[in-house]
GROMACS .gro file of C-alpha atoms in nm:
model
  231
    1UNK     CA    1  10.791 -16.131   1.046
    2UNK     CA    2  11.099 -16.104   1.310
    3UNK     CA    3  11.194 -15.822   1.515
    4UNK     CA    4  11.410 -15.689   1.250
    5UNK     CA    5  11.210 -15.645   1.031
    6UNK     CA    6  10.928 -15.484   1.245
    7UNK     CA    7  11.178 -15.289   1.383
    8UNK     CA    8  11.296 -15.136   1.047
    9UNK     CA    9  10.922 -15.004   1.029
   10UNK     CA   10  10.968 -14.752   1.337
   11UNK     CA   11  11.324 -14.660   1.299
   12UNK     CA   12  11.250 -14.397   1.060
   13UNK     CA   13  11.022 -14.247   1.298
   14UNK     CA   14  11.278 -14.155   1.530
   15UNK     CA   15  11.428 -13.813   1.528
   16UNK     CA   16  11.055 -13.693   1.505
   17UNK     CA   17  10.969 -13.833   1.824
   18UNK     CA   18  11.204 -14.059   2.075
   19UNK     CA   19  11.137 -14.443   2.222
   20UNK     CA   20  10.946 -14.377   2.468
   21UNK     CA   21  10.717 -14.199   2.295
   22UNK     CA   22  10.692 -14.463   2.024
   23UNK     CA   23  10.667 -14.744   2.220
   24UNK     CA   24  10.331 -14.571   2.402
   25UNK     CA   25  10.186 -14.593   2.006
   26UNK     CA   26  10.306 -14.925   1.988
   27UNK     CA   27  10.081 -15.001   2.314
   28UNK     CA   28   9.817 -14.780   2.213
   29UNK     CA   29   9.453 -14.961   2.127
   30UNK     CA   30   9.254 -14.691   1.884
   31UNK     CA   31   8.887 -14.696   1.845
   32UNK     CA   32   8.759 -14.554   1.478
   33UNK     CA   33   8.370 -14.518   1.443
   34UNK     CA   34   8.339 -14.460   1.057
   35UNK     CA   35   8.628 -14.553   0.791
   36UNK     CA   36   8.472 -14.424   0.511
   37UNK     CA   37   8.719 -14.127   0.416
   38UNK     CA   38   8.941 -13.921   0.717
   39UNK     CA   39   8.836 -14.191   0.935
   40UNK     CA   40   9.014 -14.465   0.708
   41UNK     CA   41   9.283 -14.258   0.562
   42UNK     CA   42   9.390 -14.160   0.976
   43UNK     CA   43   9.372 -14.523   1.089
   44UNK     CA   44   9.631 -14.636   0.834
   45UNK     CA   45   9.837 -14.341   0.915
   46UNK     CA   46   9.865 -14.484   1.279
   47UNK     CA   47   9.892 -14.794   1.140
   48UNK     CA   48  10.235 -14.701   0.913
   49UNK     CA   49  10.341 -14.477   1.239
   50UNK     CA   50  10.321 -14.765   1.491
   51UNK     CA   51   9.940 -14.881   1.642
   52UNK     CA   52   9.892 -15.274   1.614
   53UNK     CA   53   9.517 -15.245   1.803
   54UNK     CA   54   9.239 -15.097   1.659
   55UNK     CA   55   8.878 -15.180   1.659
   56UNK     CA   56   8.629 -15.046   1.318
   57UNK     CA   57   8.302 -14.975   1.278
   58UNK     CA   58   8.092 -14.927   1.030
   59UNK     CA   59   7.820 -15.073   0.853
   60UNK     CA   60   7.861 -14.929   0.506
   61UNK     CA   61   8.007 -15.089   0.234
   62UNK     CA   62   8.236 -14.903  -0.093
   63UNK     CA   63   8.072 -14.777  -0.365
   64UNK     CA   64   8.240 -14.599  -0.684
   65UNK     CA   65   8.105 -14.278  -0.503
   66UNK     CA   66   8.423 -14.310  -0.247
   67UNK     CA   67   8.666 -14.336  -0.458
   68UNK     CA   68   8.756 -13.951  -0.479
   69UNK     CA   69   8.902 -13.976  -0.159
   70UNK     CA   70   8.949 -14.333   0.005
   71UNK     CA   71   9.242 -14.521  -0.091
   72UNK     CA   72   9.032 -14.828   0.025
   73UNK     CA   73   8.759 -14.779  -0.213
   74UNK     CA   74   8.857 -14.943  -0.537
   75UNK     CA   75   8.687 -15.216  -0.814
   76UNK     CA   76   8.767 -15.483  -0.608
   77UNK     CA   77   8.649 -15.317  -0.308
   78UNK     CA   78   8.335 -15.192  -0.414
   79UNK     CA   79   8.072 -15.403  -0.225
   80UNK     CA   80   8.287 -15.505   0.042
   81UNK     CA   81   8.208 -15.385   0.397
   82UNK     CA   82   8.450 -15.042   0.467
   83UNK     CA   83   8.520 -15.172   0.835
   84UNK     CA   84   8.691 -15.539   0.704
   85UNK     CA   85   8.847 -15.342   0.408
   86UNK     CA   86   9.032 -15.105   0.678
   87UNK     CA   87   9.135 -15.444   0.822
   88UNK     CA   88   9.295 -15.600   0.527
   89UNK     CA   89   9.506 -15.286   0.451
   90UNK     CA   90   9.599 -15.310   0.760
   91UNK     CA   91   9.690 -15.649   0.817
   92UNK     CA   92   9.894 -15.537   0.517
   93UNK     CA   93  10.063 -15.332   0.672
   94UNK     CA   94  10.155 -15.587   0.958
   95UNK     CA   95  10.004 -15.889   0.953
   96UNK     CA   96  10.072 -15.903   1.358
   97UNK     CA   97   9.789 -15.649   1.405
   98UNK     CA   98   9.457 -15.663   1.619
   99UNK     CA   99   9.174 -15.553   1.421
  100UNK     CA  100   8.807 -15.606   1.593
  101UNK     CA  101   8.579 -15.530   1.313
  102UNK     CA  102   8.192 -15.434   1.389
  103UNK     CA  103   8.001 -15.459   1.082
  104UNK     CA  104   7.687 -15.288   1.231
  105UNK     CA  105   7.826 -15.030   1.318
  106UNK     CA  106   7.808 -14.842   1.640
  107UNK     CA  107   7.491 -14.974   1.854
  108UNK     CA  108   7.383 -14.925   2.192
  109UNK     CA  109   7.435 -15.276   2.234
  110UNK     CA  110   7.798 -15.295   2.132
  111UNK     CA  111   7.938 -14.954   2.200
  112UNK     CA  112   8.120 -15.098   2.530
  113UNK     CA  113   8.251 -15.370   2.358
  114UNK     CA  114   8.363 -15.166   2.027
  115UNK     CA  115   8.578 -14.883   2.277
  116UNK     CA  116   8.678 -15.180   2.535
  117UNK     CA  117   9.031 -15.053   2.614
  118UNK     CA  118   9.067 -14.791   2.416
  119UNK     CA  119   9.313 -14.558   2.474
  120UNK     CA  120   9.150 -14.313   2.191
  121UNK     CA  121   8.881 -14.254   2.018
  122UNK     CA  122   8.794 -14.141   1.682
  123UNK     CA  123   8.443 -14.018   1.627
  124UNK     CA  124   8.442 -14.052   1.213
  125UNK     CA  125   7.995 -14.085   1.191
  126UNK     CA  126   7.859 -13.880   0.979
  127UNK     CA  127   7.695 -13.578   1.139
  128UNK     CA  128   7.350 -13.654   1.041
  129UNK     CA  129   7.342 -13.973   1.328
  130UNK     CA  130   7.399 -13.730   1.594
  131UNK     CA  131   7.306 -14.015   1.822
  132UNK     CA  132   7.619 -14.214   1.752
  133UNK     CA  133   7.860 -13.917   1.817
  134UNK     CA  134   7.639 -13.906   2.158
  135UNK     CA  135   7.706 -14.267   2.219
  136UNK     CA  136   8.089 -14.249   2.123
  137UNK     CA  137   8.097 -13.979   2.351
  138UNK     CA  138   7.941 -14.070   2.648
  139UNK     CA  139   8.162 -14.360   2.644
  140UNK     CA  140   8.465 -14.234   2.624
  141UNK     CA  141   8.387 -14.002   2.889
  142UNK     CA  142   8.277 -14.335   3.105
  143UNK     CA  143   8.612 -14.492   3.021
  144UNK     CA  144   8.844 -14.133   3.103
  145UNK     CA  145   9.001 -14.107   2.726
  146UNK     CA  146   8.982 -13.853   2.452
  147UNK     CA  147   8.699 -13.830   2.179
  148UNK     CA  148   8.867 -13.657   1.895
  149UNK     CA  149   8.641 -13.550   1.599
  150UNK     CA  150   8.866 -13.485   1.221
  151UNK     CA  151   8.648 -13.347   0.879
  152UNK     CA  152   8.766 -13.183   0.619
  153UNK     CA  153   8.594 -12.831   0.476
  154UNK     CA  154   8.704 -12.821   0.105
  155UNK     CA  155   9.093 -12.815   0.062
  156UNK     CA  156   9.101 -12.745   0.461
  157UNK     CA  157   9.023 -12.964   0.753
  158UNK     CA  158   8.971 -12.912   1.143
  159UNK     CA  159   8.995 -13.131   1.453
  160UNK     CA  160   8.828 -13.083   1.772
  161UNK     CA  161   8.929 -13.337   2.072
  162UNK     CA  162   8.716 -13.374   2.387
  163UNK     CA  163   8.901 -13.399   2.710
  164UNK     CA  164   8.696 -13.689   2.884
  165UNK     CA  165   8.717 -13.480   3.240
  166UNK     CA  166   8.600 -13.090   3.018
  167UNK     CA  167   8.292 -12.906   3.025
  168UNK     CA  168   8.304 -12.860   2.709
  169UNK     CA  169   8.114 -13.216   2.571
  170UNK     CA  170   8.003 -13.333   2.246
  171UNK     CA  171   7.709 -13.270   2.342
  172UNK     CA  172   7.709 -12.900   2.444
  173UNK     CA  173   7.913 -12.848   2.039
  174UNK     CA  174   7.651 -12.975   1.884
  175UNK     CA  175   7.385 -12.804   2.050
  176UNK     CA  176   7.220 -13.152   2.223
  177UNK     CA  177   7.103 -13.074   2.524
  178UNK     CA  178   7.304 -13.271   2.789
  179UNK     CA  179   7.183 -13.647   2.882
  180UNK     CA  180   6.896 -13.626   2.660
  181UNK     CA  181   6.784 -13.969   2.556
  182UNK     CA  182   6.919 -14.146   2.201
  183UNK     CA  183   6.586 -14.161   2.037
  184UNK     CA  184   6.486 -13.769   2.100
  185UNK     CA  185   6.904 -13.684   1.944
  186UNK     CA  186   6.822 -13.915   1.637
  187UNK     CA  187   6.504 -13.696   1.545
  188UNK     CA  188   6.685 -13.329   1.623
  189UNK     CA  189   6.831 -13.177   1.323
  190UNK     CA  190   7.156 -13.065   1.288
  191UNK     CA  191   7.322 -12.715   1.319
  192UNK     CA  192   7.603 -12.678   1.090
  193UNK     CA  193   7.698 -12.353   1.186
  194UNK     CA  194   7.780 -12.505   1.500
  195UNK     CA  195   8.013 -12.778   1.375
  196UNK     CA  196   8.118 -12.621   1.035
  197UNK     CA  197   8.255 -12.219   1.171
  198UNK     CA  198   8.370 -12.198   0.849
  199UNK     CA  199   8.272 -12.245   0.517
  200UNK     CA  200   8.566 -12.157   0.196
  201UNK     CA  201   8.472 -11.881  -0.031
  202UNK     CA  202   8.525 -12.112  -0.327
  203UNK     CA  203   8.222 -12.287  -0.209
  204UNK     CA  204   7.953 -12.368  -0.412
  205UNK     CA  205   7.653 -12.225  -0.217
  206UNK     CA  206   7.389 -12.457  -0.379
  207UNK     CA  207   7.579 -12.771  -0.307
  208UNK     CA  208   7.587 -12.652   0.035
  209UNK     CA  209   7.230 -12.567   0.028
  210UNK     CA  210   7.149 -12.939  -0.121
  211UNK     CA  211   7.394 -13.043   0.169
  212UNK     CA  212   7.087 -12.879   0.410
  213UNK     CA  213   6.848 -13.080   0.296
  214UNK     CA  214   6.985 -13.399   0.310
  215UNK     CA  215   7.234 -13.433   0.048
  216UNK     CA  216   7.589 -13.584   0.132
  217UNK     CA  217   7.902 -13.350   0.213
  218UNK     CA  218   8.085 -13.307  -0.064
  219UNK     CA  219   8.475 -13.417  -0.039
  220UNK     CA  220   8.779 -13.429  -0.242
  221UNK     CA  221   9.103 -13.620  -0.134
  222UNK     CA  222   9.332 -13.313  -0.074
  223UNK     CA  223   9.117 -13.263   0.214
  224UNK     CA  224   9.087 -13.549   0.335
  225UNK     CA  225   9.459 -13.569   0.354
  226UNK     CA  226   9.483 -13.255   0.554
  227UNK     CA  227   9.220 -13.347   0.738
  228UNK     CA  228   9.392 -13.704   0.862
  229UNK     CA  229   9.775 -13.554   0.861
  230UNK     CA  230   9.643 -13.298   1.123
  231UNK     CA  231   9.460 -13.571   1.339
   0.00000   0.00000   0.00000
């Protein structure tokens, strides 16, 4: 591809935001724990707006189950690993893209390596591994960036963003007490009242109830959209 052409891409941008401002997302390096719906519909978002750096986890692969919402998830996808899936898209999308892809996941032993110069992350685990929000957390906090947290509620969505320098931690939202070790936040259950404020009249209590037990959040593509649009 020449300059042209990856020019062209951006131009369309402008008028929204100036050149400064898009050459800092053209420099920008985004970390994404979890592509497996807001997390994967926001990365290719910053992929169409600009970012050529990212690095994915996640150690799921697609099943039919995801295709309500993830663009990714389709027949020939199903099987595949969501983390090298986000990759292709992108790569798609400009084949002169920097993808790191960690198909375990986010670990204690790769964590560093997964948010190494990142200028932002995204905290897309699911709510019930409290310990990997900790970890994503923590690190960002080591490394002075922003730990931004998008999930859509129903045909809504909300975003919360942790200044790495605030009091206000991922920790102290989710009720964790602060610095307690990985293995005790993997066994504490979590409070959704905390992280969910507010929950859509046209929900279905017993889903929600299922939800409590152990069941997975339900969610539909219109908010997912929402949900990565407002990220």
């Amino acid at each position: 591809m020449n300059m042209n052409e990856e020019a062209a891409k951006r131009y369309r941008n402008y008028g929204f935001w100036n050149e400064v401002e898009q050459e800092a997302i053209d420099h920008a390096h985004v970390a994404i724990a979890g592509v497996g719906g807001d997390g994967f519909q926001l990365g290719l978002k910053l992929a169409q707006m600009g970012v050529r750096s990212f690095s994915i986890a996640d150690p799921e692969v697609f099943e039919p189950e995801n295709t309500n919402r993830v663009p990714g998830a389709v027949e020939s996808t199903y099987g595949h690993n969501k983390a090298e899936v986000f990759r292709d898209r992108v790569m798609d999308i400009a084949p002169e893209s920097n993808v790191a892809v960690f198909t375990e996941g986010v670990q204690e032993h790769n964590v560093e390596d997964f948010m190494h110069d990142a200028t932002l992350v995204l905290d897309e685990s699911e709510l019930t591994h409290m310990q990997i929000g900790t970890m994503v957390a923590r690190q960002a906090v080591a490394q002075g960036i922003p730990d931004m947290l998008v999930m859509n509620v129903g045909f809504a969505a909300q975003v919360t963003s942790f200044h790495p320098e605030s009091k206000y931690t991922f920790e102290r939202f989710m009720g964790i007490p602060q610095g307690a070790p990985l293995d005790e936040i993997k066994d504490m259950e979590v409070d959704f009242a905390r992280c969910i404020p507010y929950l859509p009249p046209y929900l279905d209590l017993q889903t929600f109830k299922e939800v409590m037990e152990g069941a997975p959040l339900p969610s539909i593509a219109p908010g997912v959209d929402i949900a990565s649009a407002i990220g």
